[in-house]
Amino acid sequence: TTALFWEEKALNINRRTILAGAGSAVLATAFVSRARAAQYNYKYANNLPAAHPMNIRAKEAADRIAKETDGQVNISIFPSSQLGADTDVLSQVRSGGVEFFTLSPLILSTLVPNASISGIGFAFPNYDSVWAAMDGDLGKYVRGEIAKQNLVAMDTIWDNGFRQITSASKPIATPADLESFKIRVPVSPLWTSMFKAFKSAPASINFAEVYTALQTGVVDGQENPLAIISTAKLFEVQKFCSVTNHMWDGFWFLANKRAWERLPDDLRTIVAKNLNQSGKDERADVAKLNASVKEDLISKGMTFNDTDATLFRAALKDAGFYSEWKGKYGDEAWAILEKAVGASLT
Ligand code: X2X
C-alpha cells in the first residue's frame, strides 16, 4: 500500500510540476520514470489462506507477469479476505477499488443470477466432465452472462473442488441426518435453496467468518473441499467429515472492466496468458491435494465416512430442487448444462 500511495502522489506532483512550467522539467522527468516503473499497480483479492494452491499459483503468475512486462504490471495479492469479505469485495471489483478477484460462481450469482448453474447439486460425476463443461459451452455461456455486468472473467476457471460436509457433532450418513442440521453455507441463493431442500437450517456466512462461527458453535457444520478444510485449519473446530461430493465449485478469475481495458493489448495478453496458465496449474494441485490430504486430516483427529450419492440426489429431486432451478435458469441455460453432463437432471 505504501508503494501504491507513493506512485499516486508521484503522479499528482508530476502533473502539477508540469503545469508549473519548464523550470521543473528535470524533477518532472524523474517522477515520470519512477511512475513508469510500475505503471499498472493492480490488487488481487481472495478469500483463501496463503497456503492454498490458489494463492501459490497466483503468486507465480504475478511474478511471471512482472517479468514479462518489464515491471509495468505489478499485481499485489491480498489473501484471507484481507480487503473484505466476499460480498464486499464483489462490490469493490465492480467499482474498481480492487482490480482482480476470484469468486465462486455461486456467490457471483448474487450479481449474475445464472452464474451459479455450474454448482447444481450432483450435476458433475467427475473432474473430466467439469473441465469439459467449464472450458467448453457452459463456461462460455457463463462468461457471457458475467460480461453483461461489466466484469471480465478470464477464460480459465480455477478449481475449488468437490465439496464435503463437516460437523462438530455427528457424521452425515444419509439425507435424514441433514434435517434441522445447522450448517453454514456461503452467501448464495443456490446454496441456501439446496440445504433447505434437505430440510437443514442453513446460515449464510462469508468465508471470512467461518472459522469463528464453527468455533463458537453458531453453526454445527459447514461444507467445503478437503483442500480448504486442511489449509484453513477447519479440522481444529470440526470432528466429522462426510464425503458427499454434493457439488463442484470453482473460482472465476474476475477483473474490473475499466482496469482491464486500461491495459494496452500486449500487456493484457501477457496477463491473461499467465493467469490462465496458473489456473491450469492450480487445478492439478487441488486435485492432488484433495486426493491425498484425507490421511493427514485423520491424523489430526477427523473421522471420515462415505455416503451414497444416489440417496442425496433423490432427496433433492423429491423436494423439487431440480425443476425449481430449471425454471429459474431458463430452458436455454439448462439445456447447456444437461448437454455438458450428458444426462437429464430433472
Ligand atoms: O466460502 C467458501 O466456503 C469457499 C471458500 O469455498 C468459497 O469461496 C465458496
mmCIF file of C-alpha atoms and ligand atoms in Angstrom:
data_model
loop_
_atom_site.group_PDB
_atom_site.id
_atom_site.type_symbol
_atom_site.label_atom_id
_atom_site.label_comp_id
_atom_site.label_asym_id
_atom_site.label_seq_id
_atom_site.Cartn_x
_atom_site.Cartn_y
_atom_site.Cartn_z
ATOM 1 C CA THR A 1 0.000 0.000 0.000
ATOM 2 C CA THR A 2 2.887 2.372 0.750
ATOM 3 C CA ALA A 3 4.289 1.829 -2.722
ATOM 4 C CA LEU A 4 0.913 2.412 -4.295
ATOM 5 C CA PHE A 5 0.354 5.618 -2.317
ATOM 6 C CA TRP A 6 3.787 6.829 -3.371
ATOM 7 C CA GLU A 7 3.002 6.190 -7.039
ATOM 8 C CA GLU A 8 -0.236 8.147 -6.861
ATOM 9 C CA LYS A 9 1.440 11.011 -5.042
ATOM 10 C CA ALA A 10 4.255 10.996 -7.567
ATOM 11 C CA LEU A 11 1.793 11.241 -10.431
ATOM 12 C CA ASN A 12 -0.077 14.117 -8.793
ATOM 13 C CA ILE A 13 3.094 16.046 -8.093
ATOM 14 C CA ASN A 14 4.188 15.298 -11.607
ATOM 15 C CA ARG A 15 1.045 16.784 -13.114
ATOM 16 C CA ARG A 16 1.388 19.892 -11.003
ATOM 17 C CA THR A 17 5.084 20.333 -11.719
ATOM 18 C CA ILE A 18 4.467 20.038 -15.442
ATOM 19 C CA LEU A 19 1.802 22.725 -15.192
ATOM 20 C CA ALA A 20 4.218 24.868 -13.157
ATOM 21 C CA GLY A 21 6.440 25.240 -16.195
ATOM 22 C CA ALA A 22 9.735 24.297 -17.765
ATOM 23 C CA GLY A 23 11.774 25.137 -14.666
ATOM 24 C CA SER A 24 10.616 21.887 -13.112
ATOM 25 C CA ALA A 25 11.432 19.780 -16.162
ATOM 26 C CA VAL A 26 14.220 17.770 -14.527
ATOM 27 C CA LEU A 27 12.125 16.992 -11.481
ATOM 28 C CA ALA A 28 9.149 16.075 -13.657
ATOM 29 C CA THR A 29 11.218 13.654 -15.729
ATOM 30 C CA ALA A 30 12.437 11.945 -12.583
ATOM 31 C CA PHE A 31 8.866 11.384 -11.435
ATOM 32 C CA VAL A 32 7.730 10.180 -14.841
ATOM 33 C CA SER A 33 10.337 7.439 -15.000
ATOM 34 C CA ARG A 34 9.632 6.450 -11.380
ATOM 35 C CA ALA A 35 5.941 6.152 -12.171
ATOM 36 C CA ARG A 36 6.614 4.180 -15.332
ATOM 37 C CA ALA A 37 8.492 1.509 -13.374
ATOM 38 C CA ALA A 38 5.122 0.043 -12.361
ATOM 39 C CA GLN A 39 2.540 1.736 -14.461
ATOM 40 C CA TYR A 40 -0.243 -0.674 -13.534
ATOM 41 C CA ASN A 41 -0.345 -1.448 -9.824
ATOM 42 C CA TYR A 42 -3.277 -3.842 -9.517
ATOM 43 C CA LYS A 43 -4.680 -5.543 -6.443
ATOM 44 C CA TYR A 44 -5.874 -9.158 -6.470
ATOM 45 C CA ALA A 45 -8.128 -10.076 -3.524
ATOM 46 C CA ASN A 46 -9.320 -13.536 -2.478
ATOM 47 C CA ASN A 47 -10.777 -15.380 0.497
ATOM 48 C CA LEU A 48 -8.326 -18.281 0.849
ATOM 49 C CA PRO A 49 -5.279 -18.740 3.108
ATOM 50 C CA ALA A 50 -1.848 -18.003 1.628
ATOM 51 C CA ALA A 51 -1.016 -21.727 1.832
ATOM 52 C CA HIS A 52 -3.815 -22.761 -0.553
ATOM 53 C CA PRO A 53 -2.628 -23.633 -4.106
ATOM 54 C CA MET A 54 -4.746 -20.791 -5.471
ATOM 55 C CA ASN A 55 -2.518 -18.224 -3.760
ATOM 56 C CA ILE A 56 0.691 -20.083 -4.507
ATOM 57 C CA ARG A 57 -0.099 -20.320 -8.232
ATOM 58 C CA ALA A 58 -1.405 -16.728 -8.354
ATOM 59 C CA LYS A 59 1.921 -15.554 -6.924
ATOM 60 C CA GLU A 60 3.739 -17.441 -9.668
ATOM 61 C CA ALA A 61 1.514 -15.768 -12.258
ATOM 62 C CA ALA A 62 2.169 -12.327 -10.744
ATOM 63 C CA ASP A 63 5.930 -12.949 -10.809
ATOM 64 C CA ARG A 64 5.888 -14.042 -14.449
ATOM 65 C CA ILE A 65 3.668 -11.086 -15.371
ATOM 66 C CA ALA A 66 6.049 -8.603 -13.699
ATOM 67 C CA LYS A 67 8.966 -10.162 -15.546
ATOM 68 C CA GLU A 68 7.342 -10.416 -18.962
ATOM 69 C CA THR A 69 6.012 -6.841 -18.786
ATOM 70 C CA ASP A 70 9.376 -5.462 -17.605
ATOM 71 C CA GLY A 71 7.758 -4.440 -14.344
ATOM 72 C CA GLN A 72 4.964 -2.447 -15.951
ATOM 73 C CA VAL A 73 2.237 -4.627 -14.441
ATOM 74 C CA ASN A 74 2.553 -5.242 -10.717
ATOM 75 C CA ILE A 75 -0.120 -7.449 -9.126
ATOM 76 C CA SER A 76 -0.227 -7.422 -5.309
ATOM 77 C CA ILE A 77 -2.037 -10.350 -3.735
ATOM 78 C CA PHE A 78 -4.307 -9.968 -0.700
ATOM 79 C CA PRO A 79 -5.318 -13.439 0.591
ATOM 80 C CA SER A 80 -7.571 -14.402 3.532
ATOM 81 C CA SER A 81 -10.265 -11.774 2.848
ATOM 82 C CA GLN A 82 -7.808 -9.022 3.906
ATOM 83 C CA LEU A 83 -9.626 -6.487 1.730
ATOM 84 C CA GLY A 84 -13.047 -7.565 2.941
ATOM 85 C CA ALA A 85 -15.477 -10.455 2.895
ATOM 86 C CA ASP A 86 -16.559 -11.846 -0.480
ATOM 87 C CA THR A 87 -19.781 -9.900 -0.831
ATOM 88 C CA ASP A 88 -17.913 -6.619 -0.041
ATOM 89 C CA VAL A 89 -15.065 -7.344 -2.425
ATOM 90 C CA LEU A 90 -17.566 -8.131 -5.188
ATOM 91 C CA SER A 91 -18.724 -4.500 -4.874
ATOM 92 C CA GLN A 92 -15.117 -3.302 -4.868
ATOM 93 C CA VAL A 93 -14.186 -5.165 -8.029
ATOM 94 C CA ARG A 94 -17.234 -3.657 -9.719
ATOM 95 C CA SER A 95 -16.342 -0.111 -8.634
ATOM 96 C CA GLY A 96 -12.631 -0.535 -9.387
ATOM 97 C CA GLY A 97 -11.366 -0.311 -5.791
ATOM 98 C CA VAL A 98 -9.968 -3.794 -6.397
ATOM 99 C CA GLU A 99 -8.822 -4.824 -9.897
ATOM 100 C CA PHE A 100 -8.839 -8.643 -9.619
ATOM 101 C CA PHE A 101 -10.913 -11.025 -7.512
ATOM 102 C CA THR A 102 -11.527 -14.782 -7.540
ATOM 103 C CA LEU A 103 -15.070 -15.751 -6.630
ATOM 104 C CA SER A 104 -17.235 -18.846 -6.543
ATOM 105 C CA PRO A 105 -19.791 -18.886 -9.381
ATOM 106 C CA LEU A 106 -22.461 -19.370 -6.724
ATOM 107 C CA ILE A 107 -21.600 -16.215 -4.777
ATOM 108 C CA LEU A 108 -21.215 -14.358 -8.062
ATOM 109 C CA SER A 109 -24.850 -15.254 -8.713
ATOM 110 C CA THR A 110 -25.865 -12.522 -6.247
ATOM 111 C CA LEU A 111 -24.919 -10.239 -9.163
ATOM 112 C CA VAL A 112 -25.090 -12.571 -12.189
ATOM 113 C CA PRO A 113 -28.053 -14.863 -11.422
ATOM 114 C CA ASN A 114 -27.305 -17.655 -13.906
ATOM 115 C CA ALA A 115 -23.622 -17.877 -12.940
ATOM 116 C CA SER A 116 -24.481 -20.413 -10.248
ATOM 117 C CA ILE A 117 -25.655 -23.044 -12.738
ATOM 118 C CA SER A 118 -22.328 -24.924 -12.546
ATOM 119 C CA GLY A 119 -22.992 -25.531 -8.839
ATOM 120 C CA ILE A 120 -26.227 -27.503 -9.198
ATOM 121 C CA GLY A 121 -26.094 -30.428 -6.773
ATOM 122 C CA PHE A 122 -24.652 -33.700 -8.121
ATOM 123 C CA ALA A 123 -24.520 -32.371 -11.704
ATOM 124 C CA PHE A 124 -20.929 -33.408 -12.479
ATOM 125 C CA PRO A 125 -19.808 -37.003 -11.871
ATOM 126 C CA ASN A 126 -16.062 -36.240 -12.068
ATOM 127 C CA TYR A 127 -13.390 -33.663 -12.951
ATOM 128 C CA ASP A 128 -13.262 -34.679 -16.624
ATOM 129 C CA SER A 129 -16.872 -33.642 -17.056
ATOM 130 C CA VAL A 130 -16.287 -30.441 -15.048
ATOM 131 C CA TRP A 131 -13.417 -29.223 -17.211
ATOM 132 C CA ALA A 132 -15.103 -30.249 -20.467
ATOM 133 C CA ALA A 133 -18.083 -28.111 -19.439
ATOM 134 C CA MET A 134 -16.266 -25.143 -17.938
ATOM 135 C CA ASP A 135 -13.651 -24.943 -20.720
ATOM 136 C CA GLY A 136 -16.475 -25.531 -23.224
ATOM 137 C CA ASP A 137 -20.009 -24.274 -23.836
ATOM 138 C CA LEU A 138 -21.182 -23.937 -20.226
ATOM 139 C CA GLY A 139 -18.175 -21.799 -19.245
ATOM 140 C CA LYS A 140 -18.599 -19.708 -22.364
ATOM 141 C CA TYR A 141 -22.260 -19.144 -21.600
ATOM 142 C CA VAL A 142 -21.498 -18.046 -18.019
ATOM 143 C CA ARG A 143 -18.650 -15.732 -19.074
ATOM 144 C CA GLY A 144 -21.110 -14.093 -21.454
ATOM 145 C CA GLU A 145 -23.521 -13.505 -18.560
ATOM 146 C CA ILE A 146 -20.674 -12.080 -16.438
ATOM 147 C CA ALA A 147 -19.676 -9.685 -19.233
ATOM 148 C CA LYS A 148 -23.184 -8.173 -19.154
ATOM 149 C CA GLN A 149 -22.423 -6.943 -15.620
ATOM 150 C CA ASN A 150 -19.297 -5.030 -16.612
ATOM 151 C CA LEU A 151 -16.884 -7.580 -15.227
ATOM 152 C CA VAL A 152 -14.351 -9.585 -17.216
ATOM 153 C CA ALA A 153 -13.834 -13.288 -16.451
ATOM 154 C CA MET A 154 -10.611 -14.944 -17.562
ATOM 155 C CA ASP A 155 -11.181 -17.966 -19.812
ATOM 156 C CA THR A 156 -9.821 -20.465 -17.289
ATOM 157 C CA ILE A 157 -11.885 -21.020 -14.169
ATOM 158 C CA TRP A 158 -9.760 -22.084 -11.165
ATOM 159 C CA ASP A 159 -10.657 -25.084 -9.031
ATOM 160 C CA ASN A 160 -12.120 -25.095 -5.559
ATOM 161 C CA GLY A 161 -13.162 -28.741 -5.691
ATOM 162 C CA PHE A 162 -15.935 -31.193 -4.902
ATOM 163 C CA ARG A 163 -17.477 -30.208 -1.590
ATOM 164 C CA GLN A 164 -17.790 -32.374 1.547
ATOM 165 C CA ILE A 165 -19.816 -31.803 4.706
ATOM 166 C CA THR A 166 -18.136 -31.437 8.099
ATOM 167 C CA SER A 167 -19.708 -31.314 11.535
ATOM 168 C CA ALA A 168 -18.722 -30.858 15.152
ATOM 169 C CA SER A 169 -21.358 -33.251 16.416
ATOM 170 C CA LYS A 170 -22.184 -36.119 14.052
ATOM 171 C CA PRO A 171 -21.439 -37.800 10.759
ATOM 172 C CA ILE A 172 -23.848 -37.162 7.891
ATOM 173 C CA ALA A 173 -24.578 -40.637 6.562
ATOM 174 C CA THR A 174 -27.986 -40.221 4.911
ATOM 175 C CA PRO A 175 -30.166 -37.275 3.859
ATOM 176 C CA ALA A 176 -32.137 -37.688 7.112
ATOM 177 C CA ASP A 177 -29.005 -36.603 9.037
ATOM 178 C CA LEU A 178 -29.239 -33.220 7.342
ATOM 179 C CA GLU A 179 -32.705 -32.473 8.726
ATOM 180 C CA SER A 180 -32.570 -29.490 11.125
ATOM 181 C CA PHE A 181 -28.760 -29.543 10.799
ATOM 182 C CA LYS A 182 -27.345 -26.064 11.445
ATOM 183 C CA ILE A 183 -24.969 -25.625 8.552
ATOM 184 C CA ARG A 184 -23.030 -22.623 7.342
ATOM 185 C CA VAL A 185 -23.358 -22.014 3.615
ATOM 186 C CA PRO A 186 -21.697 -19.274 1.531
ATOM 187 C CA VAL A 187 -23.839 -16.272 0.626
ATOM 188 C CA SER A 188 -25.782 -17.558 -2.388
ATOM 189 C CA PRO A 189 -29.441 -18.364 -3.109
ATOM 190 C CA LEU A 190 -28.484 -21.722 -4.662
ATOM 191 C CA TRP A 191 -26.663 -22.899 -1.554
ATOM 192 C CA THR A 192 -29.496 -21.876 0.745
ATOM 193 C CA SER A 193 -32.074 -23.492 -1.532
ATOM 194 C CA MET A 194 -30.152 -26.757 -1.712
ATOM 195 C CA PHE A 195 -29.846 -27.166 2.045
ATOM 196 C CA LYS A 196 -33.446 -26.087 2.550
ATOM 197 C CA ALA A 197 -34.365 -28.884 0.135
ATOM 198 C CA PHE A 198 -32.524 -31.216 2.547
ATOM 199 C CA LYS A 199 -34.624 -29.615 5.364
ATOM 200 C CA SER A 200 -31.456 -28.313 7.043
ATOM 201 C CA ALA A 201 -31.157 -24.943 8.797
ATOM 202 C CA PRO A 202 -28.641 -23.128 6.538
ATOM 203 C CA ALA A 203 -27.000 -19.858 7.682
ATOM 204 C CA SER A 204 -25.383 -17.605 5.037
ATOM 205 C CA ILE A 205 -21.942 -16.601 6.292
ATOM 206 C CA ASN A 206 -18.964 -15.223 4.353
ATOM 207 C CA PHE A 207 -15.860 -17.404 4.487
ATOM 208 C CA ALA A 208 -14.018 -14.718 6.475
ATOM 209 C CA GLU A 209 -16.227 -15.583 9.476
ATOM 210 C CA VAL A 210 -16.481 -19.350 9.088
ATOM 211 C CA TYR A 211 -13.730 -20.452 11.478
ATOM 212 C CA THR A 212 -15.144 -18.304 14.291
ATOM 213 C CA ALA A 213 -18.734 -19.360 13.554
ATOM 214 C CA LEU A 214 -17.688 -23.008 13.922
ATOM 215 C CA GLN A 215 -15.526 -22.335 16.968
ATOM 216 C CA THR A 216 -18.295 -20.537 18.844
ATOM 217 C CA GLY A 217 -20.944 -23.048 17.784
ATOM 218 C CA VAL A 218 -23.112 -20.537 15.907
ATOM 219 C CA VAL A 219 -23.408 -23.391 13.410
ATOM 220 C CA ASP A 220 -22.734 -27.110 13.828
ATOM 221 C CA GLY A 221 -21.176 -27.692 10.428
ATOM 222 C CA GLN A 222 -20.103 -26.408 7.055
ATOM 223 C CA GLU A 223 -19.214 -27.798 3.652
ATOM 224 C CA ASN A 224 -16.010 -27.296 1.655
ATOM 225 C CA PRO A 225 -13.457 -29.279 -0.349
ATOM 226 C CA LEU A 226 -10.733 -31.087 1.621
ATOM 227 C CA ALA A 227 -8.034 -28.679 0.397
ATOM 228 C CA ILE A 228 -9.817 -25.875 2.280
ATOM 229 C CA ILE A 229 -10.680 -27.957 5.360
ATOM 230 C CA SER A 230 -6.926 -28.553 5.533
ATOM 231 C CA THR A 231 -5.367 -25.173 4.613
ATOM 232 C CA ALA A 232 -7.941 -23.093 6.541
ATOM 233 C CA LYS A 233 -7.489 -25.447 9.534
ATOM 234 C CA LEU A 234 -11.199 -26.168 9.851
ATOM 235 C CA PHE A 235 -10.194 -29.574 11.300
ATOM 236 C CA GLU A 236 -9.379 -27.681 14.520
ATOM 237 C CA VAL A 237 -13.063 -26.852 15.017
ATOM 238 C CA GLN A 238 -14.763 -29.804 13.242
ATOM 239 C CA LYS A 239 -14.733 -33.502 14.092
ATOM 240 C CA PHE A 240 -16.574 -35.381 11.333
ATOM 241 C CA CYS A 241 -16.091 -35.269 7.591
ATOM 242 C CA SER A 242 -18.761 -36.854 5.419
ATOM 243 C CA VAL A 243 -17.688 -37.429 1.845
ATOM 244 C CA THR A 244 -20.773 -36.309 -0.075
ATOM 245 C CA ASN A 245 -19.218 -34.698 -3.179
ATOM 246 C CA HIS A 246 -22.533 -32.840 -3.279
ATOM 247 C CA MET A 247 -21.366 -30.208 -5.743
ATOM 248 C CA TRP A 248 -18.373 -28.999 -7.675
ATOM 249 C CA ASP A 249 -17.234 -25.431 -7.050
ATOM 250 C CA GLY A 250 -14.641 -23.202 -8.718
ATOM 251 C CA PHE A 251 -13.340 -19.653 -8.759
ATOM 252 C CA TRP A 252 -13.886 -17.298 -11.673
ATOM 253 C CA PHE A 253 -10.850 -15.019 -12.015
ATOM 254 C CA LEU A 254 -12.593 -11.654 -12.385
ATOM 255 C CA ALA A 255 -11.233 -8.285 -13.467
ATOM 256 C CA ASN A 256 -12.720 -4.830 -13.151
ATOM 257 C CA LYS A 257 -13.634 -3.977 -16.738
ATOM 258 C CA ARG A 258 -12.135 -0.479 -16.828
ATOM 259 C CA ALA A 259 -8.878 -1.614 -15.217
ATOM 260 C CA TRP A 260 -8.707 -4.486 -17.703
ATOM 261 C CA GLU A 261 -9.314 -2.246 -20.710
ATOM 262 C CA ARG A 262 -6.792 0.290 -19.441
ATOM 263 C CA LEU A 263 -4.062 -2.288 -20.120
ATOM 264 C CA PRO A 264 -2.612 -1.970 -23.627
ATOM 265 C CA ASP A 265 -3.260 -5.045 -25.811
ATOM 266 C CA ASP A 266 0.215 -6.538 -25.446
ATOM 267 C CA LEU A 267 0.163 -6.317 -21.651
ATOM 268 C CA ARG A 268 -3.385 -7.643 -21.472
ATOM 269 C CA THR A 269 -2.321 -10.681 -23.500
ATOM 270 C CA ILE A 270 0.564 -11.372 -21.112
ATOM 271 C CA VAL A 271 -1.662 -11.048 -18.045
ATOM 272 C CA ALA A 272 -4.424 -13.299 -19.431
ATOM 273 C CA LYS A 273 -1.972 -15.947 -20.626
ATOM 274 C CA ASN A 274 -0.275 -16.191 -17.239
ATOM 275 C CA LEU A 275 -3.439 -16.128 -15.138
ATOM 276 C CA ASN A 276 -4.939 -18.869 -17.310
ATOM 277 C CA GLN A 277 -1.735 -20.919 -17.154
ATOM 278 C CA SER A 278 -1.639 -20.669 -13.365
ATOM 279 C CA GLY A 279 -5.315 -21.635 -13.252
ATOM 280 C CA LYS A 280 -4.487 -24.893 -15.036
ATOM 281 C CA ASP A 281 -1.551 -25.493 -12.681
ATOM 282 C CA GLU A 282 -3.783 -24.823 -9.681
ATOM 283 C CA ARG A 283 -6.367 -27.352 -10.913
ATOM 284 C CA ALA A 284 -3.712 -30.052 -10.867
ATOM 285 C CA ASP A 285 -2.535 -29.031 -7.371
ATOM 286 C CA VAL A 286 -6.037 -29.024 -5.884
ATOM 287 C CA ALA A 287 -6.965 -32.390 -7.393
ATOM 288 C CA LYS A 288 -3.768 -33.854 -5.953
ATOM 289 C CA LEU A 289 -4.328 -32.256 -2.559
ATOM 290 C CA ASN A 290 -7.970 -33.353 -2.362
ATOM 291 C CA ALA A 291 -6.885 -36.908 -3.114
ATOM 292 C CA SER A 292 -4.004 -37.008 -0.640
ATOM 293 C CA VAL A 293 -4.981 -34.898 2.357
ATOM 294 C CA LYS A 294 -7.520 -37.285 3.888
ATOM 295 C CA GLU A 295 -4.884 -39.277 5.813
ATOM 296 C CA ASP A 296 -3.471 -36.064 7.185
ATOM 297 C CA LEU A 297 -6.903 -34.898 8.389
ATOM 298 C CA ILE A 298 -7.471 -38.283 10.053
ATOM 299 C CA SER A 299 -4.144 -37.940 11.864
ATOM 300 C CA LYS A 300 -5.366 -34.537 13.080
ATOM 301 C CA GLY A 301 -8.428 -36.150 14.640
ATOM 302 C CA MET A 302 -11.150 -36.092 11.996
ATOM 303 C CA THR A 303 -13.403 -39.084 11.406
ATOM 304 C CA PHE A 304 -14.422 -39.805 7.806
ATOM 305 C CA ASN A 305 -17.440 -41.575 6.368
ATOM 306 C CA ASP A 306 -18.525 -42.276 2.797
ATOM 307 C CA THR A 307 -22.062 -41.720 1.568
ATOM 308 C CA ASP A 308 -24.355 -42.948 -1.190
ATOM 309 C CA ALA A 309 -24.815 -40.023 -3.585
ATOM 310 C CA THR A 310 -27.941 -41.528 -5.163
ATOM 311 C CA LEU A 311 -29.846 -41.071 -1.868
ATOM 312 C CA PHE A 312 -28.918 -37.402 -1.567
ATOM 313 C CA ARG A 313 -29.679 -36.726 -5.182
ATOM 314 C CA ALA A 314 -33.059 -38.429 -4.876
ATOM 315 C CA ALA A 315 -33.874 -36.267 -1.836
ATOM 316 C CA LEU A 316 -33.177 -33.127 -3.869
ATOM 317 C CA LYS A 317 -35.261 -34.405 -6.747
ATOM 318 C CA ASP A 318 -38.190 -35.275 -4.491
ATOM 319 C CA ALA A 319 -38.066 -31.811 -2.954
ATOM 320 C CA GLY A 320 -38.446 -30.305 -6.435
ATOM 321 C CA PHE A 321 -34.971 -28.751 -6.322
ATOM 322 C CA TYR A 322 -34.021 -29.509 -9.926
ATOM 323 C CA SER A 323 -37.282 -28.426 -11.510
ATOM 324 C CA GLU A 324 -37.306 -25.235 -9.443
ATOM 325 C CA TRP A 325 -33.822 -24.248 -10.643
ATOM 326 C CA LYS A 326 -34.502 -25.267 -14.212
ATOM 327 C CA GLY A 327 -37.333 -22.745 -14.099
ATOM 328 C CA LYS A 328 -35.083 -20.050 -12.653
ATOM 329 C CA TYR A 329 -32.213 -20.512 -15.114
ATOM 330 C CA GLY A 330 -34.485 -20.973 -18.114
ATOM 331 C CA ASP A 331 -34.540 -23.631 -20.814
ATOM 332 C CA GLU A 332 -31.549 -22.308 -22.777
ATOM 333 C CA ALA A 333 -29.110 -22.401 -19.855
ATOM 334 C CA TRP A 334 -30.489 -25.684 -18.528
ATOM 335 C CA ALA A 335 -30.046 -27.343 -21.932
ATOM 336 C CA ILE A 336 -26.375 -26.292 -21.971
ATOM 337 C CA LEU A 337 -25.880 -27.822 -18.520
ATOM 338 C CA GLU A 338 -27.659 -31.076 -19.411
ATOM 339 C CA LYS A 339 -25.702 -31.376 -22.632
ATOM 340 C CA ALA A 340 -22.467 -30.916 -20.665
ATOM 341 C CA VAL A 341 -23.301 -33.592 -18.104
ATOM 342 C CA GLY A 342 -24.880 -35.878 -20.687
ATOM 343 C CA ALA A 343 -27.977 -36.587 -18.655
ATOM 344 C CA SER A 344 -31.372 -35.253 -17.706
ATOM 345 C CA LEU A 345 -31.209 -33.787 -14.207
ATOM 346 C CA THR A 346 -34.904 -33.285 -13.552
HETATM 347 O O1 X2X B 1 -16.803 -19.714 1.188
HETATM 348 C C1 X2X B 1 -16.435 -20.858 0.948
HETATM 349 O O2 X2X B 1 -16.833 -21.840 1.570
HETATM 350 C C2 X2X B 1 -15.445 -21.093 -0.169
HETATM 351 C C3 X2X B 1 -14.077 -20.675 0.300
HETATM 352 O O3 X2X B 1 -15.428 -22.430 -0.535
HETATM 353 C C4 X2X B 1 -15.894 -20.289 -1.329
HETATM 354 O O4 X2X B 1 -15.281 -19.357 -1.724
HETATM 355 C C5 X2X B 1 -17.196 -20.651 -1.942
#
